[in-house]
Tab-separated table of C-alpha atoms in Angstrom:
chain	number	residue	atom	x	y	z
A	209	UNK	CA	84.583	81.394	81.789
A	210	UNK	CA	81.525	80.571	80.220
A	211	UNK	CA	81.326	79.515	76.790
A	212	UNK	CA	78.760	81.497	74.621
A	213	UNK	CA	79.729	80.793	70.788
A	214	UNK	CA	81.534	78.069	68.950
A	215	UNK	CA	84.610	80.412	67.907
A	216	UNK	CA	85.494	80.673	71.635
A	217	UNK	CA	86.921	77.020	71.553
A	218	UNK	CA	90.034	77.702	69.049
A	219	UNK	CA	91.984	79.608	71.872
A	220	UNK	CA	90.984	77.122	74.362
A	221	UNK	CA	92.029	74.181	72.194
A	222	UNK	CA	95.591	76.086	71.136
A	223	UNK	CA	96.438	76.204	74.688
A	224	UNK	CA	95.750	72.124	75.215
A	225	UNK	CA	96.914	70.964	72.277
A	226	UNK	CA	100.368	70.029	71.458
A	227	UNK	CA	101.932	73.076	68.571
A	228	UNK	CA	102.266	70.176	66.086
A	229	UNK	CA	98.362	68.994	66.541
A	230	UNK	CA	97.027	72.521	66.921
A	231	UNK	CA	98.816	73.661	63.598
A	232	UNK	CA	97.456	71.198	61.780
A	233	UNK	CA	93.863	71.414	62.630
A	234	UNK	CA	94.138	75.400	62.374
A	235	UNK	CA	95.969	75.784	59.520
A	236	UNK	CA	95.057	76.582	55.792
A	237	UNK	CA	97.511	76.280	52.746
A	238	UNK	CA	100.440	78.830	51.575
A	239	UNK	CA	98.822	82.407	52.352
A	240	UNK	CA	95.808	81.018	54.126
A	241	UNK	CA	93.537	83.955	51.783
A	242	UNK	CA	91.247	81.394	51.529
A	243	UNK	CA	91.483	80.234	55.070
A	244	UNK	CA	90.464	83.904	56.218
A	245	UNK	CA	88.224	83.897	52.926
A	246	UNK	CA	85.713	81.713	53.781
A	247	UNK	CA	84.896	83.479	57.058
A	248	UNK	CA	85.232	87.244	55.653
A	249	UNK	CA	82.751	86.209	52.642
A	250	UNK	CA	80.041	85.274	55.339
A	251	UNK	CA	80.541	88.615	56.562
A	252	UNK	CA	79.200	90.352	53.130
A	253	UNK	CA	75.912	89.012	53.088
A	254	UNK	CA	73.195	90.878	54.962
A	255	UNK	CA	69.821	89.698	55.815
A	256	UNK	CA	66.587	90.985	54.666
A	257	UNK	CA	64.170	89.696	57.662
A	258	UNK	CA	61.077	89.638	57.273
A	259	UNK	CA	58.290	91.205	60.475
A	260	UNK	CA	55.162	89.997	61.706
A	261	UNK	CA	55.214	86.757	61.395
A	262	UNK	CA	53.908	84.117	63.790
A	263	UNK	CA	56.921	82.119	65.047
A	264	UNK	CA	55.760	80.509	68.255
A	265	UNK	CA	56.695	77.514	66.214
A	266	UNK	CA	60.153	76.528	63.945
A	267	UNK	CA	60.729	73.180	62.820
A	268	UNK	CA	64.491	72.623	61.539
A	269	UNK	CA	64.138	69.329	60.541
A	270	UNK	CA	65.014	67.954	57.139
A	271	UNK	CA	65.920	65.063	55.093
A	272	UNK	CA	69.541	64.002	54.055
A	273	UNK	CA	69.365	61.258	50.826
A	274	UNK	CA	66.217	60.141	52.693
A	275	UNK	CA	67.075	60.058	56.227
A	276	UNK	CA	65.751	62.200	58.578
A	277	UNK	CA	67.817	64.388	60.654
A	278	UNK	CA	67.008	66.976	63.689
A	279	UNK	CA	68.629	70.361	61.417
A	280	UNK	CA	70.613	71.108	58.455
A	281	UNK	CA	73.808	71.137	60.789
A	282	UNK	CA	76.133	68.251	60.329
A	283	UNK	CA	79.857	66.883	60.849
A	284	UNK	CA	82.313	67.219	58.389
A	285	UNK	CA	84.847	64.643	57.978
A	286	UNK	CA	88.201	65.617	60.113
A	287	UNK	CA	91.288	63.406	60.192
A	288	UNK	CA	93.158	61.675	63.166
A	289	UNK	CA	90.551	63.162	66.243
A	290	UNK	CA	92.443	61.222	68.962
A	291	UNK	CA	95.682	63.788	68.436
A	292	UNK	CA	92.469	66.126	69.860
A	293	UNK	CA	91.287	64.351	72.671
A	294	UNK	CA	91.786	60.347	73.435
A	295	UNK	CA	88.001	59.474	72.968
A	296	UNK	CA	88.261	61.074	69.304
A	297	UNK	CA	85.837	59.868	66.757
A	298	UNK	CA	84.066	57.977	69.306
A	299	UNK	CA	83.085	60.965	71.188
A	300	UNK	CA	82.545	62.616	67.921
A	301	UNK	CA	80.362	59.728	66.688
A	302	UNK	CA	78.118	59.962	70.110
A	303	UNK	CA	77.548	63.961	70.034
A	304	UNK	CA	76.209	63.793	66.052
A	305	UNK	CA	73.975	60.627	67.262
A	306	UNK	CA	72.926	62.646	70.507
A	307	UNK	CA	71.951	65.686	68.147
A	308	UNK	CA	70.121	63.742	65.730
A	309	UNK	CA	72.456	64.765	63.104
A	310	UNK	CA	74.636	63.168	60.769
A	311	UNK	CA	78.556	62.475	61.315
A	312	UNK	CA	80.993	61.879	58.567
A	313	UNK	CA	83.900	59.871	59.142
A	314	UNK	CA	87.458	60.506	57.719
A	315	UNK	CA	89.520	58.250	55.541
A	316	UNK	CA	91.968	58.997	58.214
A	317	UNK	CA	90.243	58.700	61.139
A	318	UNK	CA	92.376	57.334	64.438
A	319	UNK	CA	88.999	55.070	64.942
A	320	UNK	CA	87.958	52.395	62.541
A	321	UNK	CA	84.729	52.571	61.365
A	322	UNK	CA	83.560	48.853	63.012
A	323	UNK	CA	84.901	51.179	66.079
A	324	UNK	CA	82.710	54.127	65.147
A	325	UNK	CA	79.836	52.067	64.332
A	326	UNK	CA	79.919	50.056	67.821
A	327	UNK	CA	79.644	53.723	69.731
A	328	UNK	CA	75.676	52.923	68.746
A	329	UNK	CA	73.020	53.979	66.493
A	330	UNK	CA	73.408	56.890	64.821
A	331	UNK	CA	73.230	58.283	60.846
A	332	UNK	CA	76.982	58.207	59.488
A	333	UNK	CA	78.765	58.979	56.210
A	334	UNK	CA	81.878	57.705	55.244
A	335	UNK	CA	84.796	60.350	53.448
A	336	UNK	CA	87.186	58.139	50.824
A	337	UNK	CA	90.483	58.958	49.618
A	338	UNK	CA	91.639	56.793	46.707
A	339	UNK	CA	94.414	55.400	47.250
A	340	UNK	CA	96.594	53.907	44.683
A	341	UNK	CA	96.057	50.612	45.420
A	342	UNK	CA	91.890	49.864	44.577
A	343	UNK	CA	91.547	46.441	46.159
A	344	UNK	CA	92.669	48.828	49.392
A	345	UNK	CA	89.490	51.280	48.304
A	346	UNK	CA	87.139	48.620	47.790
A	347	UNK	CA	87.648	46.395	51.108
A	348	UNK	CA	87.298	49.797	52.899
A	349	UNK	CA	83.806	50.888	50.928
A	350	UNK	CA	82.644	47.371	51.878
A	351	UNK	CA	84.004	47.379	55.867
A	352	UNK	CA	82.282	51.342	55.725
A	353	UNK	CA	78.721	49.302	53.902
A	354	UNK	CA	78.855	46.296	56.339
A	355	UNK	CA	79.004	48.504	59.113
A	356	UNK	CA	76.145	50.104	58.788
A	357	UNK	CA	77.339	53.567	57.021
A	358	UNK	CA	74.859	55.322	54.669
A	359	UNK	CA	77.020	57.212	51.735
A	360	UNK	CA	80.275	57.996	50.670
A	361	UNK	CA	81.959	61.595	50.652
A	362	UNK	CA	84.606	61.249	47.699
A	363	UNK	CA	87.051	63.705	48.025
A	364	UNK	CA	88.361	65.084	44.712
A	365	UNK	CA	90.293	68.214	45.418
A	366	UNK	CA	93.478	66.170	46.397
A	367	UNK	CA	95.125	64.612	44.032
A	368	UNK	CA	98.068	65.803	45.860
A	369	UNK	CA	98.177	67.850	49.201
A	370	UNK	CA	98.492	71.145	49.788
A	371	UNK	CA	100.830	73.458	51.110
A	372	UNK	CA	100.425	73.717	54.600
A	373	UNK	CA	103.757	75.693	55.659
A	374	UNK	CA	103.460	74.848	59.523
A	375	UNK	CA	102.874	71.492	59.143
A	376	UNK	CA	106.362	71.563	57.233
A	377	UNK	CA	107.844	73.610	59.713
A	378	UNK	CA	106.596	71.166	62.547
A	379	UNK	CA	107.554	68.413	60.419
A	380	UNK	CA	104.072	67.139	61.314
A	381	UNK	CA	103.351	63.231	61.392
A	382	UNK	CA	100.877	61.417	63.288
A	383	UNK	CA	101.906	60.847	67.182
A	384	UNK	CA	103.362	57.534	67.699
A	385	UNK	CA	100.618	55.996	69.878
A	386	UNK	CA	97.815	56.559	67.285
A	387	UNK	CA	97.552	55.197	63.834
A	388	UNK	CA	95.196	55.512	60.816
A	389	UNK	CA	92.903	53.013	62.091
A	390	UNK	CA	91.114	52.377	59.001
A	391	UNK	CA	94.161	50.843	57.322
A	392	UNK	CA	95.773	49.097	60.009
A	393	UNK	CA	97.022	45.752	59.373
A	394	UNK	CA	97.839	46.897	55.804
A	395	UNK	CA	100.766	48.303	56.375
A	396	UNK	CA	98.992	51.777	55.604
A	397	UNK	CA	98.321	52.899	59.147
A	398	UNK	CA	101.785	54.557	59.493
A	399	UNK	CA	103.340	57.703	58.104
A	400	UNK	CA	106.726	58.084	58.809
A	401	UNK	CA	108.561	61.326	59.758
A	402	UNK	CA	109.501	62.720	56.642
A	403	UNK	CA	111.965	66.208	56.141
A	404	UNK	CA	108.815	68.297	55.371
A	405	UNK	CA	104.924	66.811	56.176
A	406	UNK	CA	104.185	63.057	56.984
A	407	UNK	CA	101.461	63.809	55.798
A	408	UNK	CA	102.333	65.437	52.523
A	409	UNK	CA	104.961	62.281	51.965
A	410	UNK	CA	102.354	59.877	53.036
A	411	UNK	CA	99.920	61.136	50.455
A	412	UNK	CA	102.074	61.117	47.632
A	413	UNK	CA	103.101	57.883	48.124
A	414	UNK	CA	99.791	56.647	48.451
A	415	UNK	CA	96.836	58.575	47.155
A	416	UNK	CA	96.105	58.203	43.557
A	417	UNK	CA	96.478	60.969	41.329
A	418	UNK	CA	95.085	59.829	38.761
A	419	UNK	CA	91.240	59.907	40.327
A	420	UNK	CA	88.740	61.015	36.937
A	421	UNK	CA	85.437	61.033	36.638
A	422	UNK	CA	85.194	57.434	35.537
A	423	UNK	CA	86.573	56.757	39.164
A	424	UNK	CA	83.308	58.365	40.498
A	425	UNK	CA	81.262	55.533	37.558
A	426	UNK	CA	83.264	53.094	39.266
A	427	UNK	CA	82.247	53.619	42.988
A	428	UNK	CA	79.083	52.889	41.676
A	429	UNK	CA	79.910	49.293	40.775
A	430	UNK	CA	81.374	48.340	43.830
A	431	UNK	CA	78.628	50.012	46.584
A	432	UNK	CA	75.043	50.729	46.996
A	433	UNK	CA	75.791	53.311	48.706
A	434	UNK	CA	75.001	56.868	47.501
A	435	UNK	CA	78.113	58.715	46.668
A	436	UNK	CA	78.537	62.621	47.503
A	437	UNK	CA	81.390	64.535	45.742
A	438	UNK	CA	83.429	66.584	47.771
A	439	UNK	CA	85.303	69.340	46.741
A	440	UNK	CA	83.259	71.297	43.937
A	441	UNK	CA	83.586	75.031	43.181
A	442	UNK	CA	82.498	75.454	39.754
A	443	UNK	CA	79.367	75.341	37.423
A	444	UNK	CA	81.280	73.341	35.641
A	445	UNK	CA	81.927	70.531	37.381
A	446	UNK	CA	78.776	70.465	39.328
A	447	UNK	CA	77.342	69.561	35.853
A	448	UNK	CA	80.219	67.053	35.403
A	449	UNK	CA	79.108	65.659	38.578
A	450	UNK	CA	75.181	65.106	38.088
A	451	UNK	CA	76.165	63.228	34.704
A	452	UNK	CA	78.129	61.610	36.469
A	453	UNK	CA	75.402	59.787	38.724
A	454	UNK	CA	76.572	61.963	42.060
A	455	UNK	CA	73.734	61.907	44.813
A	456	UNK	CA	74.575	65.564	46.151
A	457	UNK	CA	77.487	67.926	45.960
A	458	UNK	CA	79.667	69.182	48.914
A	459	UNK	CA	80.754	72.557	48.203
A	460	UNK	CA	84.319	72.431	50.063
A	461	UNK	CA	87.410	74.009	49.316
A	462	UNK	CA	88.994	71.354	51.530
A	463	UNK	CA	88.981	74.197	54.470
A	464	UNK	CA	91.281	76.219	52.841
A	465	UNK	CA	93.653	73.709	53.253
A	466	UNK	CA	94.331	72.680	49.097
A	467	UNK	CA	94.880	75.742	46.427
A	468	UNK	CA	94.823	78.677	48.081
A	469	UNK	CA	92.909	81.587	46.586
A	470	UNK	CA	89.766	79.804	45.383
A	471	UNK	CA	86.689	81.821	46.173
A	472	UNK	CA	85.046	81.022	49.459
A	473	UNK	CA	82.688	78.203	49.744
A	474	UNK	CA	80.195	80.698	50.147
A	475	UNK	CA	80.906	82.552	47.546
A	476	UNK	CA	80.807	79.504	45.113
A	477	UNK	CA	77.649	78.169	46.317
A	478	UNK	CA	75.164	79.517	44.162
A	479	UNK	CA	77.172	79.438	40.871
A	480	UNK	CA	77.363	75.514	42.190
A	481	UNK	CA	73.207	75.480	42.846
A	482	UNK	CA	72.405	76.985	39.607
A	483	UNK	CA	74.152	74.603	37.567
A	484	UNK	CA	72.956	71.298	39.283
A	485	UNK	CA	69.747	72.874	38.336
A	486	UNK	CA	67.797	71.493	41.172
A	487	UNK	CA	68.602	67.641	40.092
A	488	UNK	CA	70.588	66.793	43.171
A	489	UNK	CA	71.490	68.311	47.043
A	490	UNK	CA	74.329	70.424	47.187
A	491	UNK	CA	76.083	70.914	50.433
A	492	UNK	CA	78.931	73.334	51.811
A	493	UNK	CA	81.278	73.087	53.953
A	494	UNK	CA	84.212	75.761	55.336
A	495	UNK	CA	84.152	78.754	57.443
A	496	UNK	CA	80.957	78.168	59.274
A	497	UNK	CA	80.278	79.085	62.864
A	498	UNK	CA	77.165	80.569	63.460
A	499	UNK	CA	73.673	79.787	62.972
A	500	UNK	CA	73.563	83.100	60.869
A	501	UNK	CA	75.907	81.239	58.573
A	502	UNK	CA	73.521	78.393	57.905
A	503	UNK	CA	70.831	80.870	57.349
A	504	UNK	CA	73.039	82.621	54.724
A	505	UNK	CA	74.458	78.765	52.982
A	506	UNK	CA	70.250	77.642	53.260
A	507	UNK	CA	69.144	80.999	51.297
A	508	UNK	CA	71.764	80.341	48.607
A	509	UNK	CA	70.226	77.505	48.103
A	510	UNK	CA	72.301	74.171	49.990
A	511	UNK	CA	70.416	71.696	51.752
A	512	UNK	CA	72.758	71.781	54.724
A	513	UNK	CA	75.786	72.212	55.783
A	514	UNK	CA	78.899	70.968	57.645
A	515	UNK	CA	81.560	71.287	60.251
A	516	UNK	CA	84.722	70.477	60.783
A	517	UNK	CA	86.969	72.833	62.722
A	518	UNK	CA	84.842	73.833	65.138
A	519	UNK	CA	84.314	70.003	66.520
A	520	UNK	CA	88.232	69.216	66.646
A	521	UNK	CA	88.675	72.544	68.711
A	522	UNK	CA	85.431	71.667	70.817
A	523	UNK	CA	86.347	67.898	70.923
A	524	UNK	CA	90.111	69.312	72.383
A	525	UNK	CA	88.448	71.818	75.104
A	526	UNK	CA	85.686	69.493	76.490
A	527	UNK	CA	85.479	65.707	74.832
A	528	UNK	CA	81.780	65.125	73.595
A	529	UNK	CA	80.549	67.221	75.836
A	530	UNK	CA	82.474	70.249	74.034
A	531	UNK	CA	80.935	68.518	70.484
A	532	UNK	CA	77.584	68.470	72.197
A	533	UNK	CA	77.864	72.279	73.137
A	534	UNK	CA	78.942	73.217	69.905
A	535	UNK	CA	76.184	71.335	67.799
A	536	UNK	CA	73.410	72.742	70.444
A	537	UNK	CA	74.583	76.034	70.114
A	538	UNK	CA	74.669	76.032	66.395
A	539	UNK	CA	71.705	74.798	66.507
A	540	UNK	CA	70.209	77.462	68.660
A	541	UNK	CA	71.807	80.393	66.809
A	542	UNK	CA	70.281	79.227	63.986
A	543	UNK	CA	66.252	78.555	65.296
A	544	UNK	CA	66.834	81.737	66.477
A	545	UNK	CA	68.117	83.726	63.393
A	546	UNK	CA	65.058	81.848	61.229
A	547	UNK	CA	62.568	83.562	63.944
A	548	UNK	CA	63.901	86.636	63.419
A	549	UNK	CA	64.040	86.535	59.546
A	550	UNK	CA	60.304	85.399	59.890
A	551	UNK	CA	60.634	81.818	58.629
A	552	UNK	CA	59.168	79.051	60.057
A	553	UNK	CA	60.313	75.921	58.690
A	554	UNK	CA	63.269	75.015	56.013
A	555	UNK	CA	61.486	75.621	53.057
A	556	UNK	CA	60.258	79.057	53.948
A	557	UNK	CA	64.250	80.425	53.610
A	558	UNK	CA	64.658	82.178	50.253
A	559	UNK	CA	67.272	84.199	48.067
A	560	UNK	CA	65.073	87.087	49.175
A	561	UNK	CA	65.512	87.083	52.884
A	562	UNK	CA	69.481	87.867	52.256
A	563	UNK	CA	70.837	90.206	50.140
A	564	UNK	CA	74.819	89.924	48.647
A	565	UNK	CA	77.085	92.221	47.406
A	566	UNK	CA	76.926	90.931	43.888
A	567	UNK	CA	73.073	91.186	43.681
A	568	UNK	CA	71.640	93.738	41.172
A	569	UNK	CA	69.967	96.916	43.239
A	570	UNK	CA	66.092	95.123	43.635
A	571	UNK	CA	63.445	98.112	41.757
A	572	UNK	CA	61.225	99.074	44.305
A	573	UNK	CA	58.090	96.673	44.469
A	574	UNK	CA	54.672	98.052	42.274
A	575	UNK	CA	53.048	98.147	45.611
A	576	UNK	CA	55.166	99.279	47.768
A	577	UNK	CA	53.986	102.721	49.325
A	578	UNK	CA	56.124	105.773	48.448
């Protein structure tokens, strides 16, 4: 059967994929609201194309903290891809390059990231837990630096994990000929089994819940590279944040997978946009899977976006070709849907070519014709 949109892959992964593995990549926290939340919200905003426009040509193109990338579409950090498919994050790591896009790399990746930068050249983030231990953090922002990695992704919206019930019920730990590659030789590569999550165990013994904003001040003492918070919803803290010396925002709810019943990402974007008043990039992340979706995230106002379920379920169906397939057809989706709403490059998507359910009725135009 032939593959003709990203969402197809889930099914096709849950029927390779161990219970254990495919629950944990699936899965969102207690309810899972969110986890059908950030799809459903996508679903509420309509678009308001614009006709007669000459389209023969669409350039997607844009730049990321300076570099230069092929479309807005990018890879979100996911944890332990060799439970998906034995290639993992190098397969991962070759699709993003092949794209021209950029990949971010998990704290928790089952690749190191010497590993993930031998695969070749190729634009790559690195995501950072804080761990308790900070000479731990530090020799792994330098390893990420030396090896050629452009930024840091700091997630901030676990200070402890969330409640995911079927990794509980799976009594889910990491399969005992993979390890968290990253840490490795310091005695933090293993999580044990544990009478509820591994993982959940793991992290409380390890990641620091203390992370504050003078955590974020501190990253900036110890790397040159440009830090990205990950894991804002509010006004709020996306003000926090640009006082804070942040180079961009991810807008991330963690895919559902933290405190259940926060809005969707989608939903929290342009509170998030507003309040960064135009001083820094925001991002999102969660729930996207067409290029309709971009279009939607784009008009909100983020300056791209990124994905993370849809390449484990792609990367368990098909290796890097299945991350290949999903990027390209993202990517087509989404050319397409800007020809149709009559926009040409990036910076010719607006607020006015959607329209949400919590915009005011628009008067009808002075001009417009009765």
């Amino acid at each position: 059967m032939e593959i003709t949109n990203v969402t197809e892959y889930e099914a096709i992964a849950k029927e390779k994929l161990p219970k254990m593995v495919y629950d944990y990549y699936a899965s969102g926290a207690e309810d899972q609201w969110t986890l059908q939340e950030n799809r459903n919200a996508f679903a509420r905003i309509l678009f308001r194309p614009r006709i007669l426009i000459d389209v023969s040509k669409i350039d997607m193109t844009t730049t990321i903290l300076g570099f230069k990338i092929s479309m807005p579409i990018m890879v979100a950090p996911t944890a332990m891809q060799k439970m998906a498919h034995p290639e993992g994050e190098y397969a991962t790591a070759r699709a993003a390059s092949a794209a021209g896009t950029i990949m971010t790399l998990s704290s928790w990746a089952t690749s190191s990231v010497e590993e993930v930068a031998s695969t070749g050249p190729g634009i790559r983030f690195f995501q950072l837990y804080v761990y308790k231990n900070r000479n731990v953090v530090e020799q792994l922002v330098r390893r990420a630096e030396r090896a050629g990695f452009k930024a840091i992704a700091l997630t901030v919206d676990t200070p402890r994990l969330g409640r995911r019930e079927s990794d509980i019920k799976n009594r889910f730990t990491l399969p005992p000929n993979l390890t968290l590659k990253n840490f490795e030789g310091l005695d933090l590569g293993k999580m044990d089994e544990a009478n509820d999550s591994g993982l959940a165990s793991y992290v409380a013994g390890q990641i620091d819940r203390t992370l504050s904003w003078k955590d974020v001040q501190w990253l900036q003492t110890i790397t040159k590279m440009p830090i990205l918070v990950k894991g804002v919803i509010t006004g709020e803290d996306a003000r926090i944040a640009v006082q804070a010396g942040a180079a961009g925002i991810i807008v991330s709810n963690h895919g559902a997978r933290q405190l259940d019943y926060v809005p969707a990402t989608i939903s929290a974007l342009e509170e998030v946009v507003k309040a960064t008043q135009g001083r820094i990039p925001v991002f999102l992340d969660g729930g996207v899977r067409r290029g309709t979706d971009v279009f939607k995230a784009l008009a909100l106002g983020a300056s791209g976006i990124f994905i993370g379920r849809p390449v484990v379920f792609s990367l368990a169906a098909e290796g890097e070709a299945g991350v290949r397939k999903v990027l390209q057809m993202l990517r087509d989706e989404f050319e397409l849907t800007m020809a149709l709403s009559g926009c040409r490059s990036l910076k010719e998507i607006t607020r006015n070519h959607i329209t949400t359910e919590w915009d005011t009725p628009r008067p009808p135009h002075p001009s417009a014709r009765l």
